[in-house]
PDB file of C-alpha atoms in Angstrom:
ATOM      1  CA  MET A   1      57.268  55.441 131.832  1.00 54.00           C
ATOM      2  CA  SER A   2      54.989  55.028 128.828  1.00 69.00           C
ATOM      3  CA  LEU A   3      51.250  55.554 129.160  1.00 79.00           C
ATOM      4  CA  VAL A   4      50.575  52.570 126.895  1.00 78.00           C
ATOM      5  CA  ARG A   5      51.649  49.401 128.670  1.00 82.00           C
ATOM      6  CA  ASN A   6      49.889  46.858 126.415  1.00 86.00           C
ATOM      7  CA  PRO A   7      49.723  48.079 122.799  1.00 88.00           C
ATOM      8  CA  LYS A   8      47.679  45.062 121.624  1.00 88.00           C
ATOM      9  CA  ASP A   9      44.863  45.799 124.065  1.00 90.00           C
ATOM     10  CA  VAL A  10      44.976  49.532 123.406  1.00 91.00           C
ATOM     11  CA  LEU A  11      44.720  49.016 119.645  1.00 91.00           C
ATOM     12  CA  SER A  12      41.945  46.427 120.067  1.00 92.00           C
ATOM     13  CA  GLY A  13      40.000  48.707 122.404  1.00 95.00           C
ATOM     14  CA  LEU A  14      40.307  51.636 120.004  1.00 95.00           C
ATOM     15  CA  LEU A  15      39.157  49.422 117.119  1.00 95.00           C
ATOM     16  CA  PHE A  16      36.099  48.245 119.101  1.00 96.00           C
ATOM     17  CA  ILE A  17      35.222  51.815 120.048  1.00 97.00           C
ATOM     18  CA  ALA A  18      35.636  53.022 116.442  1.00 97.00           C
ATOM     19  CA  LEU A  19      33.428  50.204 115.108  1.00 96.00           C
ATOM     20  CA  ALA A  20      30.818  50.883 117.792  1.00 96.00           C
ATOM     21  CA  ALA A  21      30.767  54.564 116.839  1.00 97.00           C
ATOM     22  CA  LEU A  22      30.443  53.704 113.138  1.00 95.00           C
ATOM     23  CA  PHE A  23      27.567  51.270 113.743  1.00 93.00           C
ATOM     24  CA  ALA A  24      25.804  53.710 116.088  1.00 94.00           C
ATOM     25  CA  TRP A  25      26.177  56.505 113.531  1.00 95.00           C
ATOM     26  CA  GLN A  26      24.737  54.257 110.799  1.00 92.00           C
ATOM     27  CA  GLY A  27      21.798  53.327 113.036  1.00 90.00           C
ATOM     28  CA  LEU A  28      20.863  56.905 113.920  1.00 90.00           C
ATOM     29  CA  GLU A  29      18.395  57.175 111.040  1.00 89.00           C
ATOM     30  CA  LEU A  30      16.434  54.098 112.166  1.00 89.00           C
ATOM     31  CA  PRO A  31      13.475  54.641 114.514  1.00 89.00           C
ATOM     32  CA  PHE A  32      14.604  53.789 118.049  1.00 84.00           C
ATOM     33  CA  GLY A  33      11.281  53.072 119.744  1.00 83.00           C
ATOM     34  CA  THR A  34      11.047  52.295 123.447  1.00 82.00           C
ATOM     35  CA  SER A  35      12.069  49.371 125.634  1.00 78.00           C
ATOM     36  CA  GLY A  36       8.498  48.075 125.556  1.00 81.00           C
ATOM     37  CA  ARG A  37       8.031  48.627 121.821  1.00 83.00           C
ATOM     38  CA  MET A  38      11.425  48.405 120.155  1.00 82.00           C
ATOM     39  CA  GLY A  39      11.979  49.971 116.777  1.00 84.00           C
ATOM     40  CA  PRO A  40      14.433  48.724 114.139  1.00 86.00           C
ATOM     41  CA  GLY A  41      17.172  50.979 115.524  1.00 87.00           C
ATOM     42  CA  TYR A  42      16.918  49.782 119.127  1.00 88.00           C
ATOM     43  CA  PHE A  43      18.874  46.535 118.925  1.00 87.00           C
ATOM     44  CA  PRO A  44      21.729  47.897 116.739  1.00 89.00           C
ATOM     45  CA  MET A  45      22.121  50.812 119.137  1.00 93.00           C
ATOM     46  CA  VAL A  46      22.219  48.500 122.165  1.00 92.00           C
ATOM     47  CA  LEU A  47      24.829  46.331 120.436  1.00 94.00           C
ATOM     48  CA  SER A  48      26.850  49.419 119.512  1.00 96.00           C
ATOM     49  CA  GLY A  49      26.776  50.602 123.110  1.00 96.00           C
ATOM     50  CA  THR A  50      27.817  47.176 124.359  1.00 96.00           C
ATOM     51  CA  LEU A  51      30.679  46.984 121.853  1.00 96.00           C
ATOM     52  CA  GLY A  52      31.803  50.492 122.820  1.00 97.00           C
ATOM     53  CA  LEU A  53      31.730  49.598 126.522  1.00 97.00           C
ATOM     54  CA  LEU A  54      33.743  46.424 125.911  1.00 97.00           C
ATOM     55  CA  GLY A  55      36.196  48.470 123.841  1.00 96.00           C
ATOM     56  CA  LEU A  56      36.578  50.926 126.690  1.00 97.00           C
ATOM     57  CA  ILE A  57      37.236  48.089 129.145  1.00 96.00           C
ATOM     58  CA  VAL A  58      39.893  46.579 126.839  1.00 95.00           C
ATOM     59  CA  LEU A  59      41.444  50.021 126.282  1.00 94.00           C
ATOM     60  CA  VAL A  60      41.690  50.768 130.015  1.00 94.00           C
ATOM     61  CA  ASN A  61      43.122  47.285 130.598  1.00 92.00           C
ATOM     62  CA  GLY A  62      45.776  48.035 127.972  1.00 90.00           C
ATOM     63  CA  LEU A  63      46.730  51.193 129.822  1.00 90.00           C
ATOM     64  CA  ARG A  64      46.934  49.421 133.194  1.00 88.00           C
ATOM     65  CA  THR A  65      48.558  46.023 132.543  1.00 85.00           C
ATOM     66  CA  GLN A  66      51.820  45.095 130.907  1.00 83.00           C
ATOM     67  CA  GLY A  67      51.706  43.410 127.507  1.00 78.00           C
ATOM     68  CA  GLU A  68      53.511  43.053 124.236  1.00 77.00           C
ATOM     69  CA  ALA A  69      53.317  44.924 120.974  1.00 73.00           C
ATOM     70  CA  PRO A  70      51.505  43.351 118.034  1.00 73.00           C
ATOM     71  CA  SER A  71      53.921  41.149 116.118  1.00 74.00           C
ATOM     72  CA  SER A  72      52.304  40.429 112.772  1.00 80.00           C
ATOM     73  CA  ILE A  73      48.927  40.007 111.134  1.00 79.00           C
ATOM     74  CA  ALA A  74      47.519  36.481 111.008  1.00 86.00           C
ATOM     75  CA  TRP A  75      46.662  36.666 107.307  1.00 90.00           C
ATOM     76  CA  ARG A  76      45.385  33.096 107.045  1.00 92.00           C
ATOM     77  CA  ALA A  77      42.909  33.578 109.880  1.00 92.00           C
ATOM     78  CA  LEU A  78      41.863  36.999 108.600  1.00 91.00           C
ATOM     79  CA  ILE A  79      41.169  35.687 105.091  1.00 95.00           C
ATOM     80  CA  ILE A  80      39.282  32.619 106.347  1.00 96.00           C
ATOM     81  CA  LEU A  81      37.097  34.637 108.737  1.00 95.00           C
ATOM     82  CA  ILE A  82      36.251  37.324 106.193  1.00 95.00           C
ATOM     83  CA  GLY A  83      35.639  34.626 103.569  1.00 96.00           C
ATOM     84  CA  SER A  84      33.261  32.806 105.931  1.00 96.00           C
ATOM     85  CA  ILE A  85      31.247  35.965 106.514  1.00 95.00           C
ATOM     86  CA  VAL A  86      31.090  36.797 102.804  1.00 96.00           C
ATOM     87  CA  PHE A  87      30.119  33.201 102.009  1.00 97.00           C
ATOM     88  CA  PHE A  88      27.273  33.361 104.527  1.00 96.00           C
ATOM     89  CA  GLY A  89      25.978  36.561 102.948  1.00 94.00           C
ATOM     90  CA  PHE A  90      25.988  35.102  99.443  1.00 96.00           C
ATOM     91  CA  ALA A  91      24.839  31.571 100.370  1.00 96.00           C
ATOM     92  CA  MET A  92      21.974  32.497 102.678  1.00 94.00           C
ATOM     93  CA  ARG A  93      19.370  32.789  99.917  1.00 94.00           C
ATOM     94  CA  PRO A  94      20.278  29.801  97.702  1.00 96.00           C
ATOM     95  CA  LEU A  95      21.256  27.373 100.495  1.00 97.00           C
ATOM     96  CA  GLY A  96      19.049  28.627 103.313  1.00 95.00           C
ATOM     97  CA  PHE A  97      19.850  29.850 106.819  1.00 96.00           C
ATOM     98  CA  LEU A  98      20.938  26.622 108.495  1.00 96.00           C
ATOM     99  CA  PRO A  99      23.215  25.157 105.762  1.00 97.00           C
ATOM    100  CA  ALA A 100      24.870  28.541 105.084  1.00 97.00           C
ATOM    101  CA  LEU A 101      25.388  29.065 108.807  1.00 97.00           C
ATOM    102  CA  ALA A 102      26.762  25.560 109.393  1.00 97.00           C
ATOM    103  CA  ILE A 103      29.250  25.839 106.519  1.00 97.00           C
ATOM    104  CA  SER A 104      30.323  29.324 107.623  1.00 97.00           C
ATOM    105  CA  VAL A 105      30.850  28.282 111.241  1.00 97.00           C
ATOM    106  CA  PHE A 106      32.780  25.160 110.240  1.00 97.00           C
ATOM    107  CA  ALA A 107      34.932  27.122 107.789  1.00 96.00           C
ATOM    108  CA  SER A 108      35.680  29.770 110.416  1.00 96.00           C
ATOM    109  CA  THR A 109      37.049  27.097 112.771  1.00 95.00           C
ATOM    110  CA  LEU A 110      39.742  26.435 110.165  1.00 94.00           C
ATOM    111  CA  ALA A 111      41.220  29.838 111.065  1.00 94.00           C
ATOM    112  CA  SER A 112      42.470  28.514 114.386  1.00 92.00           C
ATOM    113  CA  GLN A 113      45.986  27.166 114.677  1.00 89.00           C
ATOM    114  CA  LYS A 114      44.563  24.681 117.200  1.00 92.00           C
ATOM    115  CA  PHE A 115      41.990  23.241 114.765  1.00 92.00           C
ATOM    116  CA  ARG A 116      40.597  19.822 115.683  1.00 95.00           C
ATOM    117  CA  LEU A 117      37.887  18.144 113.622  1.00 96.00           C
ATOM    118  CA  GLN A 118      35.892  16.958 116.646  1.00 96.00           C
ATOM    119  CA  SER A 119      35.846  20.441 118.221  1.00 95.00           C
ATOM    120  CA  ALA A 120      34.916  22.004 114.884  1.00 96.00           C
ATOM    121  CA  ILE A 121      31.950  19.664 114.429  1.00 97.00           C
ATOM    122  CA  ILE A 122      30.737  20.220 118.000  1.00 97.00           C
ATOM    123  CA  ASN A 123      31.123  23.988 117.608  1.00 96.00           C
ATOM    124  CA  THR A 124      29.225  23.929 114.306  1.00 97.00           C
ATOM    125  CA  VAL A 125      26.330  21.894 115.709  1.00 98.00           C
ATOM    126  CA  VAL A 126      26.047  23.983 118.886  1.00 98.00           C
ATOM    127  CA  MET A 127      26.183  27.329 117.055  1.00 97.00           C
ATOM    128  CA  THR A 128      23.713  26.218 114.376  1.00 97.00           C
ATOM    129  CA  VAL A 129      21.190  24.945 116.927  1.00 97.00           C
ATOM    130  CA  PHE A 130      21.670  28.066 119.064  1.00 97.00           C
ATOM    131  CA  CYS A 131      21.118  30.419 116.101  1.00 95.00           C
ATOM    132  CA  TRP A 132      18.071  28.416 114.998  1.00 96.00           C
ATOM    133  CA  ALA A 133      16.627  28.652 118.523  1.00 95.00           C
ATOM    134  CA  VAL A 134      17.313  32.384 118.845  1.00 92.00           C
ATOM    135  CA  PHE A 135      16.499  33.691 115.380  1.00 90.00           C
ATOM    136  CA  ILE A 136      13.863  31.264 114.064  1.00 92.00           C
ATOM    137  CA  LYS A 137      12.075  30.107 117.215  1.00 92.00           C
ATOM    138  CA  GLY A 138      12.794  32.914 119.676  1.00 89.00           C
ATOM    139  CA  LEU A 139      12.577  36.015 117.476  1.00 84.00           C
ATOM    140  CA  GLY A 140      10.370  34.449 114.819  1.00 88.00           C
ATOM    141  CA  LEU A 141      12.386  35.855 111.921  1.00 86.00           C
ATOM    142  CA  PRO A 142      11.047  34.727 108.556  1.00 91.00           C
ATOM    143  CA  LEU A 143      14.305  33.145 107.411  1.00 91.00           C
ATOM    144  CA  GLN A 144      14.227  30.313 104.932  1.00 93.00           C
ATOM    145  CA  ILE A 145      15.715  27.338 106.778  1.00 94.00           C
ATOM    146  CA  ILE A 146      16.564  25.277 103.680  1.00 94.00           C
ATOM    147  CA  GLY A 147      17.093  27.077 100.366  1.00 93.00           C
ATOM    148  CA  PRO A 148      15.990  26.175  96.843  1.00 93.00           C
ATOM    149  CA  TRP A 149      19.382  24.679  95.916  1.00 90.00           C
ATOM    150  CA  LEU A 150      18.784  22.013  98.579  1.00 89.00           C
ATOM    151  CA  GLY A 151      15.108  21.350  97.812  1.00 86.00           C
ATOM    152  CA  GLY A 152      13.551  24.083  99.972  1.00 76.00           C
ATOM    153  CA  TYR A 153      10.834  26.352  98.661  1.00 72.00           C
TER     154      TYR A 153
END
């Protein structure tokens, strides 16, 4: 009997753990701070730990439950998702946070084989409002909401 019962979950778990280790390693040079007075390295390290823990859970699940081997790579979805992230990075300054985010979220919904326009619009609105509430209002990050290409300052 093979130790790996669900290769998809095992590979996903290993990928999550590897990414968590890479991000944690990159964040080691940032000051960590304390829980009461967080430094710039605190949040990335917490996220890395959370990603590593989730990866471990997925990995163990892949060793315990039966599953199927990966069939093929969903190239269309991979290209659309990576393109959305790259677009957000380049469009953030000229378009501003909210328009770049809304376009990126909407474009990323096109990666799904179950794409529906109504769901995509609802998802875009909810994610944009949520990110505005968390990053602009909640954390007070000085992000330009509307960029100069759209009449912002």
